[in-house]
mmCIF file of C-alpha atoms in Angstrom:
data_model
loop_
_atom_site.group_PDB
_atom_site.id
_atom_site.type_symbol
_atom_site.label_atom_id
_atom_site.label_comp_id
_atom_site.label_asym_id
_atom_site.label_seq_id
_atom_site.Cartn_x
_atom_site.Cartn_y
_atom_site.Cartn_z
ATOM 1 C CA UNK A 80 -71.839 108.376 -32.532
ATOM 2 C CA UNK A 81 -71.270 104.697 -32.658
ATOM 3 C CA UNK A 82 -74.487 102.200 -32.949
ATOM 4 C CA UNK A 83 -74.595 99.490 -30.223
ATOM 5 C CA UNK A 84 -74.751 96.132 -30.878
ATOM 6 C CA UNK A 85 -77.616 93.888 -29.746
ATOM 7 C CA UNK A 86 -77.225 90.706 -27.918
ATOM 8 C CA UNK A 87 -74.918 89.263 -25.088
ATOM 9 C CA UNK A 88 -71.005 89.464 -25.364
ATOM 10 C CA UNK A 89 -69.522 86.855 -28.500
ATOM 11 C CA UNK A 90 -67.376 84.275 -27.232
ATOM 12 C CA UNK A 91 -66.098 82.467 -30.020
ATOM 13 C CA UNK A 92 -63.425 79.244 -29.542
ATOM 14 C CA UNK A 93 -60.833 78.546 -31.507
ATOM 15 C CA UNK A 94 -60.790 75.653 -34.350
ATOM 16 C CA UNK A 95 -57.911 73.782 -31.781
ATOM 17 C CA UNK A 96 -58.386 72.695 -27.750
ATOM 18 C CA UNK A 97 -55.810 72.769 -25.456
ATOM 19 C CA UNK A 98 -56.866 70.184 -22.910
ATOM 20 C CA UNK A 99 -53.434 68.714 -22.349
ATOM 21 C CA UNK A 100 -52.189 72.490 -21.714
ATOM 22 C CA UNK A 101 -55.308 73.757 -19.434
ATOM 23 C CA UNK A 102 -54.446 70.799 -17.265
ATOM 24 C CA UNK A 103 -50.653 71.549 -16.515
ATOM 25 C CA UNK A 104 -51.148 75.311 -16.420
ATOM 26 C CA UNK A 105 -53.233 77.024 -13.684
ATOM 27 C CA UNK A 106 -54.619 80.572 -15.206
ATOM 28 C CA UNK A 107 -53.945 82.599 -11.691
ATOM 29 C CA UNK A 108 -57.344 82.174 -10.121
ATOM 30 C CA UNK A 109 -58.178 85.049 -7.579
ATOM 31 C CA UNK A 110 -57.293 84.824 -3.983
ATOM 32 C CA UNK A 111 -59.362 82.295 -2.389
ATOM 33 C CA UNK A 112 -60.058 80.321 -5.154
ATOM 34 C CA UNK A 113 -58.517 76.804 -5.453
ATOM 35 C CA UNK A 114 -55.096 76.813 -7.604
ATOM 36 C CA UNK A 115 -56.788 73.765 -9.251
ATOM 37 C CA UNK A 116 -59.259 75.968 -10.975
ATOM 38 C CA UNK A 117 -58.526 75.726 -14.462
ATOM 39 C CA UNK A 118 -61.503 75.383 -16.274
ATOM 40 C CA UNK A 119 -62.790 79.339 -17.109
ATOM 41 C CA UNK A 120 -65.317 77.281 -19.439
ATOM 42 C CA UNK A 121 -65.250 79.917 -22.022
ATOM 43 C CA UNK A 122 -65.178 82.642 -19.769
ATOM 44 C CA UNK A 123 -61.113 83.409 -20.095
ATOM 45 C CA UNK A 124 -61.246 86.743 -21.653
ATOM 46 C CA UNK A 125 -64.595 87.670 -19.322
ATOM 47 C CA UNK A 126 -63.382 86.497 -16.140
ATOM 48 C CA UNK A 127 -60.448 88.393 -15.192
ATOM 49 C CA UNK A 128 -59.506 85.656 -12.696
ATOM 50 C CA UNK A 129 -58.410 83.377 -15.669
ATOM 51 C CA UNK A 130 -56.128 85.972 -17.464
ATOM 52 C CA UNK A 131 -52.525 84.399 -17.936
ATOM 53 C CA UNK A 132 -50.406 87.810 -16.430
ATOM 54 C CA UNK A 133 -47.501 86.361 -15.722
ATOM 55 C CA UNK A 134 -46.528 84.719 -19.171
ATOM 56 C CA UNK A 135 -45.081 86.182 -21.792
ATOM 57 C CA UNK A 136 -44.486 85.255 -25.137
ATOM 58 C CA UNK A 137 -41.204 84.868 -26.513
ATOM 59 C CA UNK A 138 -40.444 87.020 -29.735
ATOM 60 C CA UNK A 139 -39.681 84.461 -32.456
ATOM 61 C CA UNK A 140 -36.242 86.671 -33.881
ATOM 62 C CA UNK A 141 -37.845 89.283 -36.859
ATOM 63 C CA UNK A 142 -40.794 87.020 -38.039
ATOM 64 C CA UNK A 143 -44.567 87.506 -36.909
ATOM 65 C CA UNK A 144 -45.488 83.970 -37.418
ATOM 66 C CA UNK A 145 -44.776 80.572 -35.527
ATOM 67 C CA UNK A 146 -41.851 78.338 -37.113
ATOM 68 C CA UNK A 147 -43.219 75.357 -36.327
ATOM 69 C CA UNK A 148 -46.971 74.426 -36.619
ATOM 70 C CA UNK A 149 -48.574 77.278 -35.465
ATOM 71 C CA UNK A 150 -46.692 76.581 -31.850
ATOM 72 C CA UNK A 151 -45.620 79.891 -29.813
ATOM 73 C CA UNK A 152 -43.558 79.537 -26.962
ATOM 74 C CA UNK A 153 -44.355 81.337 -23.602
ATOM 75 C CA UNK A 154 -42.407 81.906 -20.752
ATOM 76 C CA UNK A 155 -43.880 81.897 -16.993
ATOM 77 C CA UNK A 156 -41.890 85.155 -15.564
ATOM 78 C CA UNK A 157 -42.500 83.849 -11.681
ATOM 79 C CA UNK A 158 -41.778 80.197 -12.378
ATOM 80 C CA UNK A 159 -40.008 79.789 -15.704
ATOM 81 C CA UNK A 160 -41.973 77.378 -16.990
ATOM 82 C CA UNK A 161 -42.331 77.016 -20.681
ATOM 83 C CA UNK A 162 -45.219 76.159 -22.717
ATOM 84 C CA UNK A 163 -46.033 75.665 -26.599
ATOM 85 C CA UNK A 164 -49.105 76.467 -27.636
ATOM 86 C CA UNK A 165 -50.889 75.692 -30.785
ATOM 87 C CA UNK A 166 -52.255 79.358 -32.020
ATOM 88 C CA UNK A 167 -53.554 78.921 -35.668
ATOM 89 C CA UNK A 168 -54.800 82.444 -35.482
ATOM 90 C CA UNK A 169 -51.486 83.818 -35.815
ATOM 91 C CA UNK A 170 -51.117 82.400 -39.007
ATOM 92 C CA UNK A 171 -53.430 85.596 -40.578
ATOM 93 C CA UNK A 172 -53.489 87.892 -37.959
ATOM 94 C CA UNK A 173 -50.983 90.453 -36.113
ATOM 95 C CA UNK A 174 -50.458 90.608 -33.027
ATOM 96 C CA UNK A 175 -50.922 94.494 -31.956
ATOM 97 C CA UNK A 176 -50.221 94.323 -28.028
ATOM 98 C CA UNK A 177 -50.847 92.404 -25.056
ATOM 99 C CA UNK A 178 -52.546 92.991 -21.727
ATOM 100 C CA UNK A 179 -53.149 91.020 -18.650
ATOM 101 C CA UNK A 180 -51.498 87.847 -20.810
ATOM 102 C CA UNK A 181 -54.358 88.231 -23.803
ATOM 103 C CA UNK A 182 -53.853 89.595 -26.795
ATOM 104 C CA UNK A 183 -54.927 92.360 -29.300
ATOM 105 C CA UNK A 184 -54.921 90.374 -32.678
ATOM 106 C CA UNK A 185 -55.644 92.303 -36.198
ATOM 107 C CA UNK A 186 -56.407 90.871 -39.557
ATOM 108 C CA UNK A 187 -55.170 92.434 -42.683
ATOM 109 C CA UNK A 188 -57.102 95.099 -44.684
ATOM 110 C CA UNK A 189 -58.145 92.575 -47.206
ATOM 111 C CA UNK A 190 -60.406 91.287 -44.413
ATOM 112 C CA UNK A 191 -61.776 94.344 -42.905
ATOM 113 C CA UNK A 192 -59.117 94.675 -39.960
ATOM 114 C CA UNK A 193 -60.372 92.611 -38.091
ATOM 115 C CA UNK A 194 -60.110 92.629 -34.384
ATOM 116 C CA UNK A 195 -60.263 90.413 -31.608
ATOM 117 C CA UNK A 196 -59.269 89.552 -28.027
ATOM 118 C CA UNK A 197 -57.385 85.770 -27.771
ATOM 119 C CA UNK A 198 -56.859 84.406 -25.228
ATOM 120 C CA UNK A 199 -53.826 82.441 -25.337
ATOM 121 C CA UNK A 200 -53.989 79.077 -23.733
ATOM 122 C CA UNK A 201 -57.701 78.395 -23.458
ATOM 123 C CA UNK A 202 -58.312 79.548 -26.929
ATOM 124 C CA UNK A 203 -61.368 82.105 -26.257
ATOM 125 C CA UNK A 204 -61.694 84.423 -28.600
ATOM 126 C CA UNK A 205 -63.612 87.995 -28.027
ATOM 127 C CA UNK A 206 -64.137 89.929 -31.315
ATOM 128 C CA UNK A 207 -63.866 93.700 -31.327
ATOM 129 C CA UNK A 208 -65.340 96.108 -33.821
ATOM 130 C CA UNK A 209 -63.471 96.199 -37.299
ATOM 131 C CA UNK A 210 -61.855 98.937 -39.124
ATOM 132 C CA UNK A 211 -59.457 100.013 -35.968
ATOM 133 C CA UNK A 212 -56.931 102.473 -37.053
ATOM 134 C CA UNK A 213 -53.565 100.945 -37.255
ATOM 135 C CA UNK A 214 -50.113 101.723 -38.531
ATOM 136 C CA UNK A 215 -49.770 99.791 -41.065
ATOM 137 C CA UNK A 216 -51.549 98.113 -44.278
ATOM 138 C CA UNK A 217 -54.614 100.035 -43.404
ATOM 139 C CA UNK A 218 -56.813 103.397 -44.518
ATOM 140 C CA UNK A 219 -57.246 106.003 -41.883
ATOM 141 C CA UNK A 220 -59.872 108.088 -40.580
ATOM 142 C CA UNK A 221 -59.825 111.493 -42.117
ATOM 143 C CA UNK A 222 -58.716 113.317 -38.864
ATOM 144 C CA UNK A 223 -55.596 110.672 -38.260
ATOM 145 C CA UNK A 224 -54.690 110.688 -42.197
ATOM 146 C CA UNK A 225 -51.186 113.146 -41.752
ATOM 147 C CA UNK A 226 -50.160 111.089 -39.382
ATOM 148 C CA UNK A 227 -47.833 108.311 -38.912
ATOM 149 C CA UNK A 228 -48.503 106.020 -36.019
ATOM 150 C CA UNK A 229 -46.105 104.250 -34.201
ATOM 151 C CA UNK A 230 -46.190 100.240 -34.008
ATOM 152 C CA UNK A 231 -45.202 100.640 -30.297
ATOM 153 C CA UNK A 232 -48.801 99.720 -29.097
ATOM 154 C CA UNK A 233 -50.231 99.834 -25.154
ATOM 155 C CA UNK A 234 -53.478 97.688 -24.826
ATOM 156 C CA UNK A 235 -55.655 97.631 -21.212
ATOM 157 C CA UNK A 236 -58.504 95.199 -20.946
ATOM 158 C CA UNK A 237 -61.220 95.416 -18.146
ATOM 159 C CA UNK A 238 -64.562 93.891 -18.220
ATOM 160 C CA UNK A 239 -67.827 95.812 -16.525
ATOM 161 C CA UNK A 240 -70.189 93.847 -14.081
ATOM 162 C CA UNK A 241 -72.678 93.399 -16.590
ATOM 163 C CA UNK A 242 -69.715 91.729 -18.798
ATOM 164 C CA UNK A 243 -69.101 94.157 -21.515
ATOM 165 C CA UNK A 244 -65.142 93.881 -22.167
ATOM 166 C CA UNK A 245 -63.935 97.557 -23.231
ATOM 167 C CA UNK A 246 -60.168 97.778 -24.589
ATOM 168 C CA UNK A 247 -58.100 101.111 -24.667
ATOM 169 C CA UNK A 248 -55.052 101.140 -26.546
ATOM 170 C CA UNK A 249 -52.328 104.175 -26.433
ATOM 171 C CA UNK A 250 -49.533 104.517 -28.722
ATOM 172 C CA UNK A 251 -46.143 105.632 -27.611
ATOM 173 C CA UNK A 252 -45.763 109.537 -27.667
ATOM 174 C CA UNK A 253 -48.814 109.599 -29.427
ATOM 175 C CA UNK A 254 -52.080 111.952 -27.870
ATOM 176 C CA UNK A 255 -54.923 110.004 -28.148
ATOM 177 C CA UNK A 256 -56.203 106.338 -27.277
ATOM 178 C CA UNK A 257 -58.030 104.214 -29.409
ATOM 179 C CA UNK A 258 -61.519 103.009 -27.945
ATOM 180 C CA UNK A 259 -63.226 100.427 -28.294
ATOM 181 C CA UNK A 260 -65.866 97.519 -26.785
ATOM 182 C CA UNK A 261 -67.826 94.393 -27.381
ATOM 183 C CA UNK A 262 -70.664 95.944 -27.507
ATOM 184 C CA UNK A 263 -70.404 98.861 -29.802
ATOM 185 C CA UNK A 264 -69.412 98.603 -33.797
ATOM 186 C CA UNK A 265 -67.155 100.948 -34.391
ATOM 187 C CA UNK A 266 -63.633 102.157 -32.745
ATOM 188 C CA UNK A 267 -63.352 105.590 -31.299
ATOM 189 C CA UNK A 268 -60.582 108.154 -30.880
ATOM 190 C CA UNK A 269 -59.787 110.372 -27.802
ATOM 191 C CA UNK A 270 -57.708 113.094 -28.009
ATOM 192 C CA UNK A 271 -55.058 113.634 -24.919
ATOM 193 C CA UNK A 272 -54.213 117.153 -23.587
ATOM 194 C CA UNK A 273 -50.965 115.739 -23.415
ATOM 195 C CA UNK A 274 -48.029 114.238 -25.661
ATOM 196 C CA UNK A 275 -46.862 110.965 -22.954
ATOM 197 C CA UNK A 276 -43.277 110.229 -21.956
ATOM 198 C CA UNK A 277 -41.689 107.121 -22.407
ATOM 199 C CA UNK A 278 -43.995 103.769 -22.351
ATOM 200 C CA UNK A 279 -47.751 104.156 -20.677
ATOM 201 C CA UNK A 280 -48.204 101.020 -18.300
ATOM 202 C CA UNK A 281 -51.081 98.955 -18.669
ATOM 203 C CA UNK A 282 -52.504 97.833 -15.130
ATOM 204 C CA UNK A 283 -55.699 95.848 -14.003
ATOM 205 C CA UNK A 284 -57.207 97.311 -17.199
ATOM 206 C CA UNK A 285 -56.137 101.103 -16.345
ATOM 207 C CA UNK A 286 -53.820 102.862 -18.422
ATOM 208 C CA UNK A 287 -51.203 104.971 -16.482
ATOM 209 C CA UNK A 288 -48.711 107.653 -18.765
ATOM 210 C CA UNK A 289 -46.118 110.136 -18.220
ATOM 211 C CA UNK A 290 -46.256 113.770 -18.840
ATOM 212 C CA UNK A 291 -43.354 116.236 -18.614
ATOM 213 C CA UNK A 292 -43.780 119.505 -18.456
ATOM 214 C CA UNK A 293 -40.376 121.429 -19.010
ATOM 215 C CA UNK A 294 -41.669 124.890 -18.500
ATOM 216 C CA UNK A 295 -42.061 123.664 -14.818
ATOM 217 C CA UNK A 296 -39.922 121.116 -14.868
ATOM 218 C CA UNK A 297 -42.350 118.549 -12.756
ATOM 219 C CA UNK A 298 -43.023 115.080 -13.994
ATOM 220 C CA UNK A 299 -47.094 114.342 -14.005
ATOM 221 C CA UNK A 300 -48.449 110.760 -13.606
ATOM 222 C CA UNK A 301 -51.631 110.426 -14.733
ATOM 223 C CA UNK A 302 -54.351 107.145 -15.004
ATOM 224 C CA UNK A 303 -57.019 106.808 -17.215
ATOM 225 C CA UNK A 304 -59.917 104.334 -16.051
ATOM 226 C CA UNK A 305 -62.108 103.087 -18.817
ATOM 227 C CA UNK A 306 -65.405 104.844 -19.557
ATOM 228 C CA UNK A 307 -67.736 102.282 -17.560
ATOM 229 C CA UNK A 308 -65.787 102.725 -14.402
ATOM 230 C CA UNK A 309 -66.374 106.783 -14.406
ATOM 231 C CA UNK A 310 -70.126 105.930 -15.445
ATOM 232 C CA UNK A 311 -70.470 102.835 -12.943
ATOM 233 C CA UNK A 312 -72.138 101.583 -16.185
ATOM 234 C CA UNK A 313 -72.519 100.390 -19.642
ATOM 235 C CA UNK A 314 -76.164 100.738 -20.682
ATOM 236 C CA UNK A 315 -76.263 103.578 -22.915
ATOM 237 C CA UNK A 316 -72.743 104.275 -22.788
ATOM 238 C CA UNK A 317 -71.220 105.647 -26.637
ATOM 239 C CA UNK A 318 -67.771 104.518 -27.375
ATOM 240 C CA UNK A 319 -66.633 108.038 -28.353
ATOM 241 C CA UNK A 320 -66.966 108.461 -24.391
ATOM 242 C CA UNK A 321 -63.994 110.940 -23.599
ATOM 243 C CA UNK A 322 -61.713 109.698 -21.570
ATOM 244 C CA UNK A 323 -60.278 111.804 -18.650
ATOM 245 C CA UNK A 324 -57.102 111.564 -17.312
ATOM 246 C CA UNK A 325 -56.695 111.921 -13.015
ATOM 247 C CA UNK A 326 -53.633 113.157 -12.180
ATOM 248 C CA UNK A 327 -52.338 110.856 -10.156
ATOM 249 C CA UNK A 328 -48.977 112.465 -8.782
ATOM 250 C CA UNK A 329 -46.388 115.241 -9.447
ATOM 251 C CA UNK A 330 -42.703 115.102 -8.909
ATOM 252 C CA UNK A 331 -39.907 117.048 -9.651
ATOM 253 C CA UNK A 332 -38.736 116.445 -12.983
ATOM 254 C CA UNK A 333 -34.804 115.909 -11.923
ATOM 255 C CA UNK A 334 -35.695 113.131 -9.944
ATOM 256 C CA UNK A 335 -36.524 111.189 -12.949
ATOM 257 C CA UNK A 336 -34.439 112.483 -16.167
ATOM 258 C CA UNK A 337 -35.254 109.727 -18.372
ATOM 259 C CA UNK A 338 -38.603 108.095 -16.170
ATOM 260 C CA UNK A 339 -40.356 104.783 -16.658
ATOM 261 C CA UNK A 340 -43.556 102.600 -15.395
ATOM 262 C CA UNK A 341 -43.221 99.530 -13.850
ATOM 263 C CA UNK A 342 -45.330 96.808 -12.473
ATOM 264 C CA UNK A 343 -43.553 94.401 -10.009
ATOM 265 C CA UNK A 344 -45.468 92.778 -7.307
ATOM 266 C CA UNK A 345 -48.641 94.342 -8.129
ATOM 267 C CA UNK A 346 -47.818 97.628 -7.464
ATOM 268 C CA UNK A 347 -46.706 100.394 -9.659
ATOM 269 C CA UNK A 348 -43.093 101.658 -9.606
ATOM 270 C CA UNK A 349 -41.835 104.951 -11.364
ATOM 271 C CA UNK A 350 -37.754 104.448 -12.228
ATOM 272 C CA UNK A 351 -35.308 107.474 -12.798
ATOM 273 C CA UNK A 352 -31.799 107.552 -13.423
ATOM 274 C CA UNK A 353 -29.613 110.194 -12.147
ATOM 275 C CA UNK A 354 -27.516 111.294 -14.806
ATOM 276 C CA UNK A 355 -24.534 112.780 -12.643
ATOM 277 C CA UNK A 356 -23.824 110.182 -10.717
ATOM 278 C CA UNK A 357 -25.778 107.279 -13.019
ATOM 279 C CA UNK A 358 -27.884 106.005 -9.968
ATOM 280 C CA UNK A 359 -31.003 104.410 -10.659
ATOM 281 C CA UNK A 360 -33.783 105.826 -8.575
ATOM 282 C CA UNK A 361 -36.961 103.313 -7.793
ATOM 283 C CA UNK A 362 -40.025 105.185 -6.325
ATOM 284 C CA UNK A 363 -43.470 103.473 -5.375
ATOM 285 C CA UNK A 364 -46.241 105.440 -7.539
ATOM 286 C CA UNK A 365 -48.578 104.715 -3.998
ATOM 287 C CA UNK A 366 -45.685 107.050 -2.187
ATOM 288 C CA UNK A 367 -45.345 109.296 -4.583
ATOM 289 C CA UNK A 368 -48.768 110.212 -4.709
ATOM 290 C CA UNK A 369 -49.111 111.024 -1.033
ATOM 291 C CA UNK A 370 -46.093 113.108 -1.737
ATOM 292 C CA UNK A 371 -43.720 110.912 -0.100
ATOM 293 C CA UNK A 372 -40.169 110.720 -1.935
ATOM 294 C CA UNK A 373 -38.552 107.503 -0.239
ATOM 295 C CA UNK A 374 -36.267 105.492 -2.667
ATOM 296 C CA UNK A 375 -36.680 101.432 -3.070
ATOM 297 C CA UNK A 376 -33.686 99.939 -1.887
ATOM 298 C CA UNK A 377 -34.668 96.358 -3.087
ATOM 299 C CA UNK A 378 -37.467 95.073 -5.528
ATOM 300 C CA UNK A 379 -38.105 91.453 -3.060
ATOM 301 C CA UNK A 380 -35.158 89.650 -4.902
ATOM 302 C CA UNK A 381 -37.039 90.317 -8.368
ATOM 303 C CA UNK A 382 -35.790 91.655 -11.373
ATOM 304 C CA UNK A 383 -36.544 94.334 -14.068
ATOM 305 C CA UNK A 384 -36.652 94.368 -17.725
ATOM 306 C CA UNK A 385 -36.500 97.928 -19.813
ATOM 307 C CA UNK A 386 -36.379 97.351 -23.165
ATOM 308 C CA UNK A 387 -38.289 100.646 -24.494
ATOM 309 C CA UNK A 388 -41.701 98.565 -25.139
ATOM 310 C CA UNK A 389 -42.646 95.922 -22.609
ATOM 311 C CA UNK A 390 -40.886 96.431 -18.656
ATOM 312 C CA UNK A 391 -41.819 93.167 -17.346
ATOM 313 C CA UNK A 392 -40.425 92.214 -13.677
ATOM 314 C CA UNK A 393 -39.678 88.851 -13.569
ATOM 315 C CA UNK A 394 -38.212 86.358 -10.481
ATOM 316 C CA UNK A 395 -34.640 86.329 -10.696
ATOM 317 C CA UNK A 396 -34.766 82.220 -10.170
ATOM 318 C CA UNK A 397 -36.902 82.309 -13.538
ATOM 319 C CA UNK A 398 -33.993 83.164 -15.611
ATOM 320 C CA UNK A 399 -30.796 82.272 -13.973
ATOM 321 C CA UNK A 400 -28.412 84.724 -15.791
ATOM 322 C CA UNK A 401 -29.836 87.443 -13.868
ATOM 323 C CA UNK A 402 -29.649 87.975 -10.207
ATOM 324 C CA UNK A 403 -32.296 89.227 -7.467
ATOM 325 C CA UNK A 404 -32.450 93.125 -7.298
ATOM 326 C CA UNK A 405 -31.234 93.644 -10.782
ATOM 327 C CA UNK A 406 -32.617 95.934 -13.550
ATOM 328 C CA UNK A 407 -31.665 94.786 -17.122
ATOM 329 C CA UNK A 408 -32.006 97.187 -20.137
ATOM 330 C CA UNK A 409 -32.030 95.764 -23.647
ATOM 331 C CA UNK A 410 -30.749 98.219 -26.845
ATOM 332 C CA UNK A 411 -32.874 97.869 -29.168
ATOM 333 C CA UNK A 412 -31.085 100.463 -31.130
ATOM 334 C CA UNK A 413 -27.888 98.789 -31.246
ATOM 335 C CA UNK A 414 -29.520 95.670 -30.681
ATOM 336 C CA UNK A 415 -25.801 94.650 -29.119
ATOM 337 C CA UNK A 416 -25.828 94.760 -25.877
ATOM 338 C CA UNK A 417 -28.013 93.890 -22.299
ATOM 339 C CA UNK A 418 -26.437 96.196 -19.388
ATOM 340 C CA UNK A 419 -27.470 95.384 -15.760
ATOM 341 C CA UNK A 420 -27.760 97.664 -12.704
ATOM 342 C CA UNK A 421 -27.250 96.219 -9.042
ATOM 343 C CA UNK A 422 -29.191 97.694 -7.035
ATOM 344 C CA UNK A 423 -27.339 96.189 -3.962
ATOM 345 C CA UNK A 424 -24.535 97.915 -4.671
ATOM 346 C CA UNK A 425 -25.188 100.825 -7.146
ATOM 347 C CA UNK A 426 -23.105 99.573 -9.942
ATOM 348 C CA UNK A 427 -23.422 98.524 -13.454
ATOM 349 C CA UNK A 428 -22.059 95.941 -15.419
ATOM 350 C CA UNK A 429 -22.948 94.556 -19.012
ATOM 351 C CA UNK A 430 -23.341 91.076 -20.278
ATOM 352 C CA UNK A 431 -20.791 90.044 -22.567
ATOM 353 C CA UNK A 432 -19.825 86.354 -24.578
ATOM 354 C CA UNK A 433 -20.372 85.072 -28.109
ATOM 355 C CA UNK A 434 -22.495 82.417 -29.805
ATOM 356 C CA UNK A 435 -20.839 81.618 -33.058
ATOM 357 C CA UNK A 436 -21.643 77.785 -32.681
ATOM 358 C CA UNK A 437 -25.498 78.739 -33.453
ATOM 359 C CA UNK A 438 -24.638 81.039 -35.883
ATOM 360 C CA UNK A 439 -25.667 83.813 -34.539
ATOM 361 C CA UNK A 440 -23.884 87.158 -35.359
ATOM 362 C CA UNK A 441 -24.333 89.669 -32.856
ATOM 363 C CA UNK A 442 -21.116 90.388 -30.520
ATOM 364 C CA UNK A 443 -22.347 90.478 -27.172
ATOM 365 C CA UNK A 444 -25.283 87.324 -26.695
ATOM 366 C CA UNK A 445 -24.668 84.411 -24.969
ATOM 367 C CA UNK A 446 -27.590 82.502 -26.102
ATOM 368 C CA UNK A 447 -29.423 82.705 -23.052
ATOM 369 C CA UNK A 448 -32.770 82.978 -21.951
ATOM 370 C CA UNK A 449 -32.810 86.594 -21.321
ATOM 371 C CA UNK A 450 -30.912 87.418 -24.714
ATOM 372 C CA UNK A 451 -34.377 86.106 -26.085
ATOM 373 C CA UNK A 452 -36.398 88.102 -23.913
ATOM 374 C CA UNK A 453 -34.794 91.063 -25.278
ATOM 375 C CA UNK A 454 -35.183 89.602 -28.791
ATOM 376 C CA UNK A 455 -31.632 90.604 -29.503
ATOM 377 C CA UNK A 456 -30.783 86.911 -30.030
ATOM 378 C CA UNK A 457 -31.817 85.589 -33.213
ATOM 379 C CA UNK A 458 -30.711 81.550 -32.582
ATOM 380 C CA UNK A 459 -32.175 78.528 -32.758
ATOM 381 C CA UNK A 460 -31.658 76.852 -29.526
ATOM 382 C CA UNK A 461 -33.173 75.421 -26.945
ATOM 383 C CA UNK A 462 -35.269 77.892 -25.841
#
């Protein structure tokens, strides 16, 4: 059982400021609150009204690093505003996932894999226990040694009332989730009584997966809270907790033959796509779970983005080569091509062109902004 650690939460700023950047870039405050409220004054990881949701960082082509003096660029996926910030952590440490805009950063073996929550643009910085088990460059426990984990990493953050910031991170068709929190010293493993389908779905710090069970042929959707919202507390609390998925709803399984887990105007949608007629199916996970099968017939003028790892909604005037109601799936095994579905009018289409004046090989980009999103663009151009 893992010691606990002694002492209030460590919030720990990074060697750079971002004042220019706080003051352009309101952090979502809550409902309520004054959109001028950009000052979390160290409390950007704690607070969850100062985590960045809606930005996403762009990948930078293969690399893991920034090109150009420790700058990342991020993308606002309601507005499409861009922003550059300096992140000298990233010049030692890999990012392992992302949730509610912060991220999951690891240092190498050499250093003890170390672990830590960053917050993006004002620089707070919440370290984790070391030694978390990880796919690469690392040793693993004894239990997880025959395995080989998959980089495909799901993180959810929450924070209890008494400020204690607990992580869970799941690993694509993986059973179990990593455990983990600020105040314990060691990571934990929980074991799942299920193998998940497709890509869990992190949401306000809840992790939601996909089971299919073929000898029935129903799809399960399950949620797992984290362990100090099924013990209303922290005091005491191991981080080898168990966690214990709720079933959350059960549909037939032909409904959705190849399923997915969306979140688009902070609500949950489950996508399936009906292979005889290749109709894509949109169902609200709060219908579903009253047993109610009524298919979305628009999104509200947003659009969706599959891609196997990340299915971020974004607003359709955010990135103008994609229109409203539109769901946009990147190959990442092919890496060649985007294809688009209308929902409007039940038809696909794919996105074709050519980019040789950048230099850039692949057959089908067109440079643009949502060729980068899908990383299948590997230019250097304005974006």
């Amino acid at each position: 059982m893992a010691g606990a650690r002694r002492g209030p939460t460590r919030l720990r700023p990074l060697p750079c400021r971002l004042p220019v950047l706080a003051g352009q870039v309101p952090l979502a405050p809550a409902p309520g609150r004054s959109a001028g409220t950009i000052c979390p004054r160290g409390r950007g990881i704690v607070d969850p009204r100062f985590h960045p949701r809606r930005w996403m960082m762009l990948p930078e082509g293969h690399g893991l690093h920034p090109r150009e003096g420790s700058k990342k660029r991020f993308f606002n996926l309601s507005s499409g505003a861009f922003v550059r910030p300096r992140l000298p952590l990233l010049r030692d440490h890999f990012v392992l996932s992302s949730a509610e805009g912060l991220f999951v950063i690891v240092r190498g073996q050499q250093y003890g894999n170390s672990v830590c929550l960053l917050h993006p643009f004002t620089g707070d910085v919440v370290e984790l226990p070391e030694n978390i088990t990880m796919p690469v460059d690392i040793t693993l426990p004894e239990i997880l040694r025959p395995l080989s984990l998959p980089t495909n990493a799901f993180a959810a953050v929450s924070t209890s009332p008494d400020g204690v910031v607990w992580v869970m991170i799941a690993f694509q068709n993986t059973p179990f989730i990593l455990l983990a929190s600020t105040r314990h010293k060691r990571w934990s493993v929980s074991a799942l009584p299920f193998y998940p389908h497709a890509s869990p779905l992190s949401f306000k710090g809840k992790l939601y997966m996909l089971q299919e069970q073929r000898s029935s042929s129903e799809l399960n959707i399950f949620r797992i809270n984290p362990p100090w919202q099924e013990h209303s507390t922290t005091s005491g609390l191991p981080s080898s907790s168990l966690l214990s998925p709720k079933l959350v709803a059960t549909c037939p399984a032909d409904k959705f033959p190849t399923p997915e887990l969306v979140e688009c105007d902070s609500e949950i949608l489950v996508l399936g796509n009906r292979e005889a007629t290749q109709t894509m199916l949109i169902y609200r996970l709060a219908d579903l779970a009253q047993g109610m099968f009524i298919p979305v017939k628009s999104i509200g003028g947003n659009a969706l983005l599959i891609d196997t790892k990340r299915n971020p909604s974004f607003s359709f005037s955010a990135v103008p080569a994609i229109t409203g109601d539109t769901i946009a799936f990147a190959d990442r095994i092919f890496a060649k091509y985007i294809l688009q579905y209308h929902l409007s009018s039940d038809t696909w289409s794919s996105r074709v062109g050519g980019c040789e004046e950048h230099g850039c090989s692949m057959e089908c980009c067109t440079c643009s902004l949502i060729d980068h999103m899908c990383n299948i663009c590997r230019c250097v151009s304005k974006w």
